[in-house]
């Protein structure tokens, strides 16, 4: 099973927002942290916003933030809304090729079991788990430097 680049970066956007939970995150900052284009990230935001994982705030001081607690967003939630297909083999698709074993195929059963196990593992982990696993995630993403630059001079 290989996840799309869109899913990979959707998780990264959510991780960035979770690590930066004390203020709004801006797409240019997220794009710079991960060395990807802003346009690519804007496209990824749509399903995250539509499914309540991210909220957008418009205006001069706008940005994005988590739409719900990082503890309540599982990796399975993200995969479910960003992946188009979970067809591991041709016979998983509705327009499957004709196969004499289609109704009693041991391969199909084994692949379905493997896919369900994959989903079960993803459901056990949240965005909060990923951020907590690396205590220095804010520094790695450059968030602390941004916060220092924006802090008012004393």
CSV table of C-alpha atoms in Angstrom, one decimal:
chain,number,residue,atom,x,y,z
A,1,UNK,CA,0.0,0.0,0.0
A,2,UNK,CA,1.4,3.4,-1.0
A,3,UNK,CA,-0.2,6.6,0.1
A,4,UNK,CA,-0.3,9.5,-2.3
A,5,UNK,CA,1.8,12.6,-1.9
A,6,UNK,CA,-1.4,14.5,-1.1
A,7,UNK,CA,-2.1,12.3,1.9
A,8,UNK,CA,1.5,12.6,3.1
A,9,UNK,CA,1.4,16.4,3.0
A,10,UNK,CA,-2.2,16.5,4.4
A,11,UNK,CA,-0.8,14.8,7.5
A,12,UNK,CA,2.2,17.2,7.5
A,13,UNK,CA,-0.1,20.2,7.4
A,14,UNK,CA,-2.1,18.9,10.3
A,15,UNK,CA,1.1,18.1,12.3
A,16,UNK,CA,2.4,21.6,11.6
A,17,UNK,CA,-0.9,23.2,12.9
A,18,UNK,CA,-0.8,20.9,15.9
A,19,UNK,CA,2.7,21.9,16.8
A,20,UNK,CA,1.8,25.5,16.2
A,21,UNK,CA,-1.4,25.4,18.2
A,22,UNK,CA,-0.8,28.8,20.0
A,23,UNK,CA,-1.3,30.8,16.8
A,24,UNK,CA,-2.6,30.6,13.2
A,25,UNK,CA,-0.3,28.9,10.7
A,26,UNK,CA,0.2,30.4,7.3
A,27,UNK,CA,0.6,28.4,4.1
A,28,UNK,CA,3.8,30.1,3.1
A,29,UNK,CA,5.4,29.1,6.4
A,30,UNK,CA,4.2,25.5,6.1
A,31,UNK,CA,5.4,25.4,2.5
A,32,UNK,CA,8.8,26.7,3.5
A,33,UNK,CA,9.1,24.2,6.4
A,34,UNK,CA,8.4,21.2,4.0
A,35,UNK,CA,10.0,22.7,0.9
A,36,UNK,CA,6.9,22.4,-1.3
A,37,UNK,CA,4.9,24.8,-3.3
A,38,UNK,CA,2.1,26.9,-1.7
A,39,UNK,CA,-0.2,26.0,-4.5
A,40,UNK,CA,0.2,22.3,-3.8
A,41,UNK,CA,-0.7,22.9,-0.1
A,42,UNK,CA,-3.7,25.0,-1.0
A,43,UNK,CA,-5.1,22.1,-3.1
A,44,UNK,CA,-4.6,19.7,-0.2
A,45,UNK,CA,-6.4,22.0,2.2
A,46,UNK,CA,-9.8,21.6,0.6
A,47,UNK,CA,-10.7,18.1,1.8
A,48,UNK,CA,-9.3,18.9,5.2
A,49,UNK,CA,-11.5,22.0,5.5
A,50,UNK,CA,-14.5,20.2,4.1
A,51,UNK,CA,-14.1,17.5,6.7
A,52,UNK,CA,-13.6,19.8,9.6
A,53,UNK,CA,-10.0,18.9,10.3
A,54,UNK,CA,-8.8,22.4,9.4
A,55,UNK,CA,-10.3,25.9,9.7
A,56,UNK,CA,-9.3,28.8,7.6
A,57,UNK,CA,-9.3,32.4,8.8
A,58,UNK,CA,-9.4,35.0,6.1
A,59,UNK,CA,-7.9,38.5,6.1
A,60,UNK,CA,-4.5,40.2,6.6
A,61,UNK,CA,-3.7,38.2,9.7
A,62,UNK,CA,-5.4,35.1,8.5
A,63,UNK,CA,-4.2,31.5,8.3
A,64,UNK,CA,-5.2,28.0,9.1
A,65,UNK,CA,-5.6,26.1,12.4
A,66,UNK,CA,-6.9,22.7,13.4
A,67,UNK,CA,-10.7,22.4,13.1
A,68,UNK,CA,-10.8,20.0,16.1
A,69,UNK,CA,-8.3,18.8,18.7
A,70,UNK,CA,-5.3,16.9,17.3
A,71,UNK,CA,-6.2,14.1,19.7
A,72,UNK,CA,-9.4,13.5,17.8
A,73,UNK,CA,-7.9,13.4,14.3
A,74,UNK,CA,-6.7,9.9,13.5
A,75,UNK,CA,-4.4,9.0,10.6
A,76,UNK,CA,-7.2,6.9,9.3
A,77,UNK,CA,-9.5,10.0,9.2
A,78,UNK,CA,-6.9,11.8,7.0
A,79,UNK,CA,-6.3,8.8,4.7
A,80,UNK,CA,-10.1,8.3,4.3
A,81,UNK,CA,-10.6,11.9,3.0
A,82,UNK,CA,-7.4,12.2,0.9
A,83,UNK,CA,-7.1,8.9,-0.9
A,84,UNK,CA,-9.2,8.2,-3.9
A,85,UNK,CA,-9.0,4.4,-4.0
A,86,UNK,CA,-8.0,1.6,-1.7
A,87,UNK,CA,-8.0,-1.0,-4.5
A,88,UNK,CA,-4.9,-3.1,-3.8
A,89,UNK,CA,-5.7,-5.3,-6.8
A,90,UNK,CA,-7.7,-5.1,-9.9
A,91,UNK,CA,-10.4,-7.3,-8.4
A,92,UNK,CA,-11.1,-4.7,-5.6
A,93,UNK,CA,-12.6,-2.4,-8.2
A,94,UNK,CA,-16.2,-2.3,-9.2
A,95,UNK,CA,-15.4,-2.9,-12.9
A,96,UNK,CA,-13.1,-5.8,-12.0
A,97,UNK,CA,-11.8,-8.0,-14.8
A,98,UNK,CA,-13.6,-11.2,-15.3
A,99,UNK,CA,-12.1,-13.9,-13.0
A,100,UNK,CA,-13.5,-17.3,-12.3
A,101,UNK,CA,-12.5,-17.0,-8.7
A,102,UNK,CA,-14.1,-13.5,-8.0
A,103,UNK,CA,-16.7,-14.8,-5.6
A,104,UNK,CA,-14.4,-17.2,-3.6
A,105,UNK,CA,-10.9,-15.9,-4.1
A,106,UNK,CA,-8.4,-16.5,-1.3
A,107,UNK,CA,-6.2,-13.8,-2.6
A,108,UNK,CA,-9.0,-11.2,-2.4
A,109,UNK,CA,-9.7,-12.3,1.2
A,110,UNK,CA,-6.1,-12.0,2.2
A,111,UNK,CA,-5.7,-8.6,0.6
A,112,UNK,CA,-8.9,-7.3,2.3
A,113,UNK,CA,-7.6,-8.6,5.7
A,114,UNK,CA,-4.3,-6.8,5.1
A,115,UNK,CA,-6.1,-3.6,4.1
A,116,UNK,CA,-8.3,-3.7,7.2
A,117,UNK,CA,-5.2,-4.3,9.4
A,118,UNK,CA,-3.6,-1.2,7.8
A,119,UNK,CA,-6.7,0.8,8.6
A,120,UNK,CA,-6.8,-0.5,12.1
A,121,UNK,CA,-3.2,0.7,12.8
A,122,UNK,CA,-3.9,4.1,11.2
A,123,UNK,CA,-7.0,4.5,13.4
A,124,UNK,CA,-4.8,3.9,16.6
A,125,UNK,CA,-2.6,6.9,15.9
A,126,UNK,CA,-3.6,10.6,16.0
A,127,UNK,CA,-2.0,13.8,14.8
A,128,UNK,CA,-1.3,14.6,18.5
A,129,UNK,CA,0.6,11.2,18.8
A,130,UNK,CA,2.8,12.2,15.8
A,131,UNK,CA,3.7,15.6,17.2
A,132,UNK,CA,4.2,14.2,20.8
A,133,UNK,CA,6.6,11.6,19.4
A,134,UNK,CA,9.1,14.3,18.6
A,135,UNK,CA,9.5,16.8,21.4
A,136,UNK,CA,11.6,19.1,19.2
A,137,UNK,CA,9.1,19.2,16.3
A,138,UNK,CA,8.6,23.0,16.6
A,139,UNK,CA,12.3,23.6,16.2
A,140,UNK,CA,12.6,21.1,13.3
A,141,UNK,CA,9.8,22.9,11.5
A,142,UNK,CA,11.2,26.4,12.2
A,143,UNK,CA,8.1,27.4,14.2
A,144,UNK,CA,10.1,28.6,17.2
A,145,UNK,CA,12.1,31.0,15.0
A,146,UNK,CA,8.9,32.4,13.5
A,147,UNK,CA,7.5,32.9,17.0
A,148,UNK,CA,10.7,34.7,18.2
A,149,UNK,CA,10.6,37.1,15.2
A,150,UNK,CA,7.0,38.0,15.8
A,151,UNK,CA,7.4,38.5,19.6
A,152,UNK,CA,7.2,42.2,20.5
A,153,UNK,CA,10.4,43.8,21.6
A,154,UNK,CA,10.5,44.4,25.4
